[in-house]
Short mmCIF file of C-alpha atoms in Angstrom, two decimals:
data_model
loop_
_atom_site.label_atom_id
_atom_site.label_comp_id
_atom_site.label_asym_id
_atom_site.label_seq_id
_atom_site.Cartn_x
_atom_site.Cartn_y
_atom_site.Cartn_z
CA MET A 1 -25.45 -12.37 9.71
CA LYS A 2 -22.19 -11.33 8.05
CA VAL A 3 -22.13 -8.12 10.13
CA LYS A 4 -22.60 -10.10 13.34
CA VAL A 5 -19.54 -12.19 12.64
CA LEU A 6 -17.48 -9.09 11.95
CA GLN A 7 -18.65 -7.52 15.21
CA ASN A 8 -17.53 -10.59 17.08
CA ILE A 9 -14.11 -10.47 15.48
CA LEU A 10 -13.75 -6.81 16.30
CA SER A 11 -14.85 -7.19 19.88
CA ALA A 12 -12.50 -10.16 20.40
CA ASN A 13 -9.66 -8.03 18.95
CA ASP A 14 -10.58 -5.08 21.15
CA LYS A 15 -10.63 -7.23 24.27
CA ILE A 16 -7.10 -8.50 23.59
CA ALA A 17 -6.03 -4.96 22.63
CA ALA A 18 -7.18 -3.76 26.08
CA GLU A 19 -5.13 -6.53 27.70
CA ASN A 20 -2.08 -5.51 25.67
CA ARG A 21 -2.52 -1.92 26.73
CA GLN A 22 -2.64 -2.91 30.41
CA MET A 23 0.51 -5.06 30.03
CA LEU A 24 2.35 -2.10 28.40
CA ASP A 25 1.08 0.50 30.91
CA SER A 26 1.92 -1.63 33.92
CA GLN A 27 5.55 -1.87 32.76
CA THR A 28 5.66 1.78 31.55
CA VAL A 29 6.49 0.72 28.00
CA LEU A 30 5.48 3.30 25.39
CA ALA A 31 4.35 1.29 22.33
CA ILE A 32 3.75 2.80 18.92
CA ASP A 33 1.86 1.11 16.05
CA VAL A 34 3.73 2.21 12.93
CA MET A 35 1.69 2.03 9.73
CA SER A 36 2.16 3.03 6.09
CA SER A 37 2.06 1.89 2.44
CA PRO A 38 4.76 -0.53 1.39
CA GLY A 39 8.15 1.18 1.09
CA ALA A 40 7.25 4.48 2.78
CA GLY A 41 10.17 4.10 5.24
CA LYS A 42 8.86 2.57 8.47
CA THR A 43 12.01 0.51 9.04
CA SER A 44 14.26 3.40 8.04
CA LEU A 45 12.62 5.71 10.61
CA ILE A 46 12.93 3.04 13.30
CA LEU A 47 16.61 2.57 12.41
CA ARG A 48 17.25 6.34 12.54
CA THR A 49 15.58 6.47 15.93
CA ILE A 50 17.57 3.60 17.33
CA GLU A 51 20.82 5.11 16.05
CA ARG A 52 20.08 8.38 17.89
CA LEU A 53 18.32 7.20 21.08
CA ARG A 54 19.90 3.86 21.90
CA ASP A 55 22.15 5.27 24.61
CA ALA A 56 19.28 6.93 26.45
CA VAL A 57 16.28 4.72 25.77
CA ARG A 58 15.84 0.97 25.83
CA ILE A 59 14.20 0.13 22.51
CA ALA A 60 12.59 -3.06 21.16
CA VAL A 61 10.87 -3.72 17.86
CA ILE A 62 8.12 -6.11 16.71
CA GLU A 63 8.20 -6.52 12.93
CA GLY A 64 5.01 -7.46 11.08
CA ASP A 65 5.33 -8.80 7.54
CA ILE A 66 3.37 -11.14 5.31
CA ALA A 67 6.59 -12.97 4.49
CA SER A 68 10.39 -12.64 4.94
CA SER A 69 12.50 -11.29 7.82
CA ILE A 70 14.30 -8.59 5.81
CA ASP A 71 13.36 -5.75 8.14
CA ALA A 72 13.96 -7.72 11.33
CA ASP A 73 17.40 -8.68 10.06
CA ARG A 74 18.23 -5.00 9.39
CA ILE A 75 17.15 -4.01 12.90
CA GLY A 76 18.73 -7.07 14.60
CA LYS A 77 22.10 -5.89 13.33
CA GLU A 78 21.73 -2.83 15.53
CA GLY A 79 21.76 -5.00 18.59
CA VAL A 80 18.24 -4.20 19.78
CA VAL A 81 15.68 -6.85 20.66
CA VAL A 82 13.50 -7.61 17.60
CA ILE A 83 10.70 -10.11 17.09
CA GLN A 84 9.51 -10.98 13.61
CA ILE A 85 5.85 -11.87 13.11
CA ASN A 86 4.97 -13.32 9.69
CA THR A 87 1.23 -13.03 9.17
CA GLY A 88 1.17 -15.73 6.48
CA GLY A 89 -0.93 -13.69 4.02
CA GLN A 90 -2.94 -11.60 6.47
CA CYS A 91 -2.77 -7.96 5.44
CA HIS A 92 -2.38 -6.44 8.92
CA LEU A 93 -1.30 -7.28 12.47
CA ASP A 94 -4.03 -7.93 15.01
CA ALA A 95 -4.09 -7.62 18.81
CA ASN A 96 -3.54 -11.34 19.26
CA MET A 97 -0.36 -11.25 17.23
CA LEU A 98 0.90 -8.35 19.32
CA HIS A 99 -0.09 -10.28 22.43
CA GLN A 100 2.12 -13.17 21.39
CA GLY A 101 4.91 -10.76 20.64
CA LEU A 102 4.63 -9.09 24.09
CA GLN A 103 4.75 -12.49 25.81
CA ASN A 104 8.14 -13.06 24.21
CA LEU A 105 9.64 -9.76 25.42
CA GLN A 106 11.02 -8.73 28.80
CA LEU A 107 8.79 -5.67 29.12
CA ALA A 108 10.48 -4.54 32.34
CA ASP A 109 13.64 -3.94 30.31
CA ILE A 110 11.99 -1.83 27.58
CA ASP A 111 11.12 1.89 27.45
CA LEU A 112 9.99 2.16 23.80
CA LEU A 113 8.46 -0.51 21.61
CA PHE A 114 7.93 0.01 17.88
CA VAL A 115 5.30 -2.26 16.37
CA GLU A 116 5.89 -2.13 12.61
CA ASN A 117 2.65 -3.13 10.92
CA VAL A 118 2.32 -4.78 7.48
CA GLY A 119 2.74 -2.27 4.64
CA ASN A 120 -0.84 -1.33 3.82
CA LEU A 121 -2.63 2.04 3.98
CA ILE A 122 -6.06 0.50 4.51
CA CYS A 123 -6.62 -2.56 6.67
CA PRO A 124 -4.24 -1.86 9.65
CA ALA A 125 -6.22 1.30 10.42
CA GLU A 126 -9.29 -0.81 11.22
CA LEU A 127 -7.76 -2.81 14.07
CA LYS A 128 -6.32 -1.28 17.21
CA LEU A 129 -3.49 -3.36 18.69
CA GLY A 130 -3.47 -1.84 22.14
CA THR A 131 -0.46 0.46 21.70
CA GLN A 132 -0.70 3.89 23.43
CA LYS A 133 0.08 5.67 20.13
CA ARG A 134 -0.74 5.01 16.50
CA MET A 135 1.27 6.69 13.81
CA MET A 136 1.61 6.52 10.04
CA LEU A 137 4.25 7.49 7.50
CA LEU A 138 3.43 8.93 4.11
CA SER A 139 6.32 9.18 1.66
CA VAL A 140 6.48 12.17 -0.70
CA PRO A 141 6.42 10.11 -3.93
CA GLU A 142 3.00 8.66 -2.93
CA GLY A 143 1.42 12.03 -3.57
CA ASP A 144 -0.46 14.64 -1.53
CA ASP A 145 -3.91 13.28 -2.42
CA LYS A 146 -3.70 10.21 -0.16
CA PRO A 147 -5.76 11.67 2.79
CA ARG A 148 -8.72 12.05 0.40
CA LYS A 149 -8.35 8.50 -0.98
CA TYR A 150 -7.55 6.66 2.30
CA PRO A 151 -9.32 8.80 4.90
CA LEU A 152 -9.60 6.22 7.70
CA MET A 153 -5.85 5.84 8.19
CA PHE A 154 -5.33 9.63 8.37
CA THR A 155 -8.21 9.91 10.86
CA GLU A 156 -7.12 7.09 13.19
CA VAL A 157 -3.58 8.20 13.96
CA GLU A 158 -2.14 10.72 16.44
CA VAL A 159 1.05 11.23 14.48
CA ILE A 160 1.91 11.52 10.77
CA VAL A 161 5.48 11.48 9.55
CA VAL A 162 5.96 12.65 5.99
CA ASN A 163 9.13 10.92 4.84
CA LYS A 164 11.46 11.28 1.80
CA ILE A 165 11.27 15.08 1.79
CA ASP A 166 14.62 14.95 -0.06
CA LEU A 167 12.52 13.95 -3.09
CA LEU A 168 10.31 17.06 -2.91
CA PRO A 169 12.22 18.87 -5.73
CA TYR A 170 11.52 15.91 -8.08
CA THR A 171 7.76 15.55 -7.43
CA ASP A 172 4.72 17.82 -7.45
CA PHE A 173 3.80 17.13 -3.79
CA ASP A 174 2.00 20.17 -2.42
CA PHE A 175 2.47 20.30 1.33
CA ASP A 176 -0.20 22.94 2.00
CA SER A 177 -2.82 20.97 0.11
CA PHE A 178 -1.77 17.83 2.04
CA GLN A 179 -1.96 19.58 5.38
CA ARG A 180 -5.37 21.06 4.64
CA ALA A 181 -6.77 17.64 3.73
CA VAL A 182 -5.29 16.04 6.84
CA THR A 183 -6.45 18.65 9.30
CA GLY A 184 -9.93 18.48 7.78
CA LEU A 185 -10.04 14.82 8.84
CA ASN A 186 -8.00 15.00 12.00
CA PRO A 187 -7.50 18.50 13.42
CA ASP A 188 -5.26 17.50 16.36
CA VAL A 189 -2.83 15.28 14.51
CA LYS A 190 0.89 16.01 14.89
CA ILE A 191 2.72 16.19 11.54
CA PHE A 192 6.51 15.82 11.06
CA ARG A 193 8.47 16.25 7.84
CA VAL A 194 11.61 14.13 7.64
CA SER A 195 14.10 12.54 5.33
CA CYS A 196 15.41 9.30 6.78
CA LYS A 197 18.03 9.37 4.05
CA THR A 198 19.55 12.84 4.75
CA GLY A 199 18.46 13.14 8.42
CA GLU A 200 16.55 16.39 7.81
CA GLY A 201 13.72 16.88 10.28
CA ILE A 202 14.70 13.92 12.46
CA GLU A 203 15.49 16.23 15.44
CA GLU A 204 11.87 17.42 15.71
CA TRP A 205 10.64 13.82 15.60
CA LEU A 206 13.12 12.76 18.29
CA SER A 207 12.18 15.73 20.50
CA TRP A 208 8.54 14.76 20.40
CA LEU A 209 9.38 11.12 21.13
CA LYS A 210 11.57 12.04 24.08
CA SER A 211 8.92 14.27 25.58
CA GLU A 212 6.39 11.40 25.28
CA LEU A 213 8.90 9.17 27.06
CA GLY A 214 9.35 11.78 29.77
CA LYS A 215 13.05 12.18 28.93
CA MET B 1 -15.88 -23.52 9.92
CA LYS B 2 -14.11 -20.23 9.20
CA VAL B 3 -12.28 -21.83 6.26
CA LYS B 4 -15.57 -23.07 4.80
CA VAL B 5 -17.00 -19.53 4.77
CA LEU B 6 -13.94 -18.20 3.05
CA GLN B 7 -14.16 -20.94 0.41
CA ASN B 8 -17.76 -19.97 -0.29
CA ILE B 9 -16.79 -16.34 -0.71
CA LEU B 10 -14.02 -17.22 -3.08
CA SER B 11 -16.08 -19.55 -5.16
CA ALA B 12 -18.91 -17.02 -5.44
CA ASN B 13 -16.34 -14.45 -6.56
CA ASP B 14 -14.79 -16.88 -9.07
CA LYS B 15 -18.21 -17.70 -10.51
CA ILE B 16 -18.91 -14.00 -11.16
CA ALA B 17 -15.36 -13.51 -12.47
CA ALA B 18 -15.99 -16.26 -15.05
CA GLU B 19 -19.16 -14.45 -16.13
CA ASN B 20 -17.25 -11.19 -16.46
CA ARG B 21 -14.64 -12.93 -18.57
CA GLN B 22 -17.29 -14.28 -20.88
CA MET B 23 -18.93 -10.84 -21.27
CA LEU B 24 -15.56 -9.30 -22.11
CA ASP B 25 -14.52 -12.07 -24.51
CA SER B 26 -17.81 -12.06 -26.37
CA GLN B 27 -17.41 -8.38 -27.13
CA THR B 28 -13.64 -8.64 -27.76
CA VAL B 29 -12.82 -6.17 -24.98
CA LEU B 30 -9.30 -6.55 -23.54
CA ALA B 31 -9.64 -5.83 -19.82
CA ILE B 32 -6.64 -5.29 -17.53
CA ASP B 33 -6.76 -5.38 -13.73
CA VAL B 34 -4.29 -2.65 -12.67
CA MET B 35 -2.90 -3.06 -9.14
CA SER B 36 -0.26 -1.38 -6.97
CA SER B 37 0.51 0.31 -3.68
CA PRO B 38 -1.09 3.75 -3.15
CA GLY B 39 0.59 6.40 -5.27
CA ALA B 40 2.65 4.11 -7.53
CA GLY B 41 1.21 5.72 -10.63
CA LYS B 42 -1.72 3.61 -11.86
CA THR B 43 -3.78 6.60 -12.97
CA SER B 44 -0.74 8.31 -14.48
CA LEU B 45 0.03 5.25 -16.64
CA ILE B 46 -3.57 5.01 -17.76
CA LEU B 47 -3.54 8.71 -18.66
CA ARG B 48 -0.28 8.36 -20.64
CA THR B 49 -1.84 5.39 -22.51
CA ILE B 50 -5.03 7.30 -23.30
CA GLU B 51 -3.01 10.27 -24.56
CA ARG B 52 -1.07 8.08 -26.97
CA LEU B 53 -3.66 5.48 -28.11
CA ARG B 54 -6.99 7.35 -28.04
CA ASP B 55 -7.02 7.85 -31.81
CA ALA B 56 -6.47 4.18 -32.56
CA VAL B 57 -8.10 2.37 -29.64
CA ARG B 58 -11.43 2.87 -27.92
CA ILE B 59 -10.58 2.98 -24.19
CA ALA B 60 -12.75 2.94 -21.08
CA VAL B 61 -11.76 2.97 -17.40
CA ILE B 62 -13.29 1.62 -14.21
CA GLU B 63 -11.82 3.38 -11.16
CA GLY B 64 -11.84 1.60 -7.81
CA ASP B 65 -11.28 3.71 -4.70
CA ILE B 66 -12.27 3.45 -1.06
CA ALA B 67 -13.43 7.04 -1.22
CA SER B 68 -13.33 10.09 -3.56
CA SER B 69 -13.47 10.41 -7.33
CA ILE B 70 -10.14 12.21 -7.81
CA ASP B 71 -8.81 9.70 -10.32
CA ALA B 72 -12.07 9.35 -12.23
CA ASP B 73 -12.23 13.16 -12.52
CA ARG B 74 -8.70 13.26 -13.95
CA ILE B 75 -9.56 10.61 -16.53
CA GLY B 76 -13.00 12.02 -17.34
CA LYS B 77 -11.32 15.22 -18.46
CA GLU B 78 -9.69 13.24 -21.28
CA GLY B 79 -13.09 12.50 -22.71
CA VAL B 80 -12.98 8.73 -22.25
CA VAL B 81 -15.78 6.79 -20.56
CA VAL B 82 -14.98 6.33 -16.87
CA ILE B 83 -16.96 4.71 -14.09
CA GLN B 84 -16.05 5.30 -10.44
CA ILE B 85 -16.63 2.52 -7.94
CA ASN B 86 -16.28 3.56 -4.30
CA THR B 87 -15.80 0.41 -2.20
CA GLY B 88 -16.87 2.10 1.03
CA GLY B 89 -13.93 0.85 3.07
CA GLN B 90 -13.30 -2.46 1.31
CA CYS B 91 -9.62 -2.79 0.48
CA HIS B 92 -9.98 -4.26 -3.01
CA LEU B 93 -12.42 -4.55 -5.90
CA ASP B 94 -14.20 -7.88 -6.29
CA ALA B 95 -15.82 -9.59 -9.29
CA ASN B 96 -19.32 -8.41 -8.35
CA MET B 97 -18.17 -4.78 -8.36
CA LEU B 98 -16.63 -5.21 -11.81
CA HIS B 99 -19.81 -6.92 -12.95
CA GLN B 100 -21.85 -3.88 -11.97
CA GLY B 101 -19.32 -1.68 -13.77
CA LEU B 102 -19.55 -3.77 -16.95
CA GLN B 103 -23.35 -3.55 -16.92
CA ASN B 104 -23.00 0.19 -17.09
CA LEU B 105 -20.70 0.22 -20.11
CA GLN B 106 -21.43 -0.21 -23.85
CA LEU B 107 -18.94 -3.04 -24.28
CA ALA B 108 -19.47 -3.20 -28.05
CA ASP B 109 -17.89 0.28 -28.26
CA ILE B 110 -14.79 -0.56 -26.22
CA ASP B 111 -11.47 -2.16 -27.23
CA LEU B 112 -9.50 -1.72 -24.07
CA LEU B 113 -10.77 -1.50 -20.49
CA PHE B 114 -8.52 -0.55 -17.59
CA VAL B 115 -9.83 -1.64 -14.22
CA GLU B 116 -7.89 0.42 -11.67
CA ASN B 117 -8.00 -1.48 -8.41
CA VAL B 118 -7.76 0.05 -4.88
CA GLY B 119 -4.18 1.03 -3.93
CA ASN B 120 -3.04 -2.01 -1.99
CA LEU B 121 -0.19 -4.46 -2.62
CA ILE B 122 -1.85 -7.31 -0.76
CA CYS B 123 -5.59 -7.97 -0.88
CA PRO B 124 -6.37 -7.30 -4.60
CA ALA B 125 -3.98 -10.12 -5.57
CA GLU B 126 -6.24 -12.62 -3.81
CA LEU B 127 -9.37 -12.00 -5.88
CA LYS B 128 -9.53 -12.41 -9.65
CA LEU B 129 -12.04 -10.06 -11.31
CA GLY B 130 -12.36 -11.86 -14.62
CA THR B 131 -10.07 -9.60 -16.65
CA GLN B 132 -7.91 -11.31 -19.30
CA LYS B 133 -4.81 -9.70 -17.89
CA ARG B 134 -3.58 -8.76 -14.43
CA MET B 135 -0.76 -6.30 -14.01
CA MET B 136 0.90 -4.38 -11.24
CA LEU B 137 2.99 -1.24 -10.93
CA LEU B 138 5.86 -0.90 -8.57
CA SER B 139 7.32 2.60 -8.20
CA VAL B 140 11.08 2.96 -7.68
CA PRO B 141 10.82 4.78 -4.29
CA GLU B 142 9.00 1.77 -2.81
CA GLY B 143 12.26 -0.21 -2.97
CA ASP B 144 13.53 -3.31 -4.71
CA ASP B 145 12.75 -5.66 -1.80
CA LYS B 146 8.96 -5.66 -2.38
CA PRO B 147 8.78 -9.05 -4.21
CA ARG B 148 10.24 -10.72 -1.15
CA LYS B 149 7.80 -9.00 1.22
CA TYR B 150 4.62 -9.20 -0.89
CA PRO B 151 5.19 -12.39 -2.95
CA LEU B 152 1.59 -13.15 -3.88
CA MET B 153 1.09 -9.96 -5.92
CA PHE B 154 4.34 -10.53 -7.88
CA THR B 155 3.33 -14.14 -8.51
CA GLU B 156 -0.23 -13.49 -9.66
CA VAL B 157 0.38 -10.97 -12.44
CA GLU B 158 1.42 -11.38 -16.07
CA VAL B 159 2.88 -7.86 -16.36
CA ILE B 160 4.94 -5.65 -14.01
CA VAL B 161 5.50 -1.98 -14.81
CA VAL B 162 8.26 -0.37 -12.77
CA ASN B 163 7.35 3.31 -12.70
CA LYS B 164 9.16 6.52 -11.63
CA ILE B 165 12.48 5.41 -13.11
CA ASP B 166 13.27 9.16 -13.24
CA LEU B 167 13.85 8.85 -9.48
CA LEU B 168 16.45 6.06 -9.85
CA PRO B 169 19.40 8.49 -9.37
CA TYR B 170 18.00 9.58 -6.00
CA THR B 171 17.28 6.12 -4.54
CA ASP B 172 19.22 2.90 -3.99
CA PHE B 173 16.86 0.76 -6.07
CA ASP B 174 18.79 -2.19 -7.52
CA PHE B 175 17.18 -3.35 -10.71
CA ASP B 176 19.13 -6.60 -11.01
CA SER B 177 18.24 -7.59 -7.47
CA PHE B 178 14.59 -6.76 -8.16
CA GLN B 179 14.51 -8.75 -11.38
CA ARG B 180 16.12 -11.78 -9.76
CA ALA B 181 13.53 -11.77 -6.96
CA VAL B 182 10.67 -11.41 -9.42
CA THR B 183 11.74 -14.10 -11.84
CA GLY B 184 12.29 -16.47 -8.91
CA LEU B 185 8.58 -16.12 -8.15
CA ASN B 186 7.22 -15.67 -11.65
CA PRO B 187 9.61 -16.67 -14.45
CA ASP B 188 7.34 -15.73 -17.36
CA VAL B 189 6.34 -12.25 -16.16
CA LYS B 190 6.83 -9.33 -18.53
CA ILE B 191 8.63 -6.36 -16.95
CA PHE B 192 8.60 -2.77 -18.27
CA ARG B 193 10.53 0.20 -16.90
CA VAL B 194 8.84 3.54 -17.39
CA SER B 195 8.57 7.06 -16.15
CA CYS B 196 5.07 8.39 -16.53
CA LYS B 197 6.51 11.79 -15.73
CA THR B 198 9.17 12.00 -18.47
CA GLY B 199 7.67 9.44 -20.85
CA GLU B 200 10.76 7.25 -20.83
CA GLY B 201 9.99 3.60 -21.59
CA ILE B 202 6.34 4.28 -22.52
CA GLU B 203 6.94 3.18 -26.17
CA GLU B 204 7.80 -0.39 -25.10
CA TRP B 205 4.65 -0.59 -22.92
CA LEU B 206 2.47 0.72 -25.76
CA SER B 207 4.01 -1.70 -28.26
CA TRP B 208 3.16 -4.62 -25.98
CA LEU B 209 -0.36 -3.34 -25.43
CA LYS B 210 -0.99 -2.84 -29.16
CA SER B 211 0.21 -6.35 -29.93
CA GLU B 212 -2.14 -7.72 -27.28
CA LEU B 213 -4.96 -5.74 -28.97
CA GLY B 214 -3.96 -7.10 -32.36
CA LYS B 215 -3.17 -3.61 -33.66
#
């Protein structure tokens, strides 16, 4: 009985996710679901990207948080369109929340849409929102064992950004061990190493993003 | 209708949590629910505590993880009793899982029981397990804004351990701002600042723990 209810929820979500995808494709908006643990640097990576691409790419952001508009306020200062969604306790965005966000955006005026999910390495992986790409950030201080402990997230994404590499000298993060664990779960995943603080590695991330945008 | 189902789940959990509490109290076991984001240092703090108190205090650990037994293996090497619970995808422990753990322990031989929850700053806060204390770790690289973004967790705990203070010089973590946000939510909460890596601040944490144990 319980399982049946869950299946209904998932299929309702997937139906709306498919509608979202169609809305995005029809307006040639590239949307990216950005997931991570709390504090891994989702907003910082989005800000770095805006700073570098704003003259060439029309960017918008949907911010998902349980509470507050701290991140939306940071991004709003950059002059890009940003919509805050407060989930009111729910530990992830769902396709219906994104749908409401999309209805409040002028999609024809957007090339790239970041959908910043709630900070959580577990639940967001379970629900597709309808974005063309799903990515996650792992920050160096979280440790290299995370793919083994939270395998679904590392399996579900097409892109992994390892952030805070400026802290590598002060931690025991083993990049080879991390990469082996990840490719065991997800052989085709693209991995970038960046520091949003120092800017190291950001070029490679931007190059990939521009090629996805056809720029 | 949906709300009714959720109420039933919660009250079933609370009923088992009350039974757990009674089991623990009757055997004078102090149990602590240890919560945090992934990689904040729950296992490291437990290991530091075992290292320092093992001669005076009989310690056991229940490890909650979605997958793997990495943390249980680390703790098992220290020669203390450890039980691994794999939640199989579920993003938090619940009272029934703890109940099964307790039934597999000799409670009469334990003074202090750490219950390491799944790494998640959201969902574990919603479900009491029946431990006498609930605590959380926040690691410095996660940022000082977390109480504003994840208020429930910071409201529900009696103890907050801020870990990885050795990384303070390399981040912009503002302790005063953090403390203001926390005490606004939870005026009576006890806050410790530690580095499990260097050992800084561990004495204050151990003193508190010993006084709670009546040692």
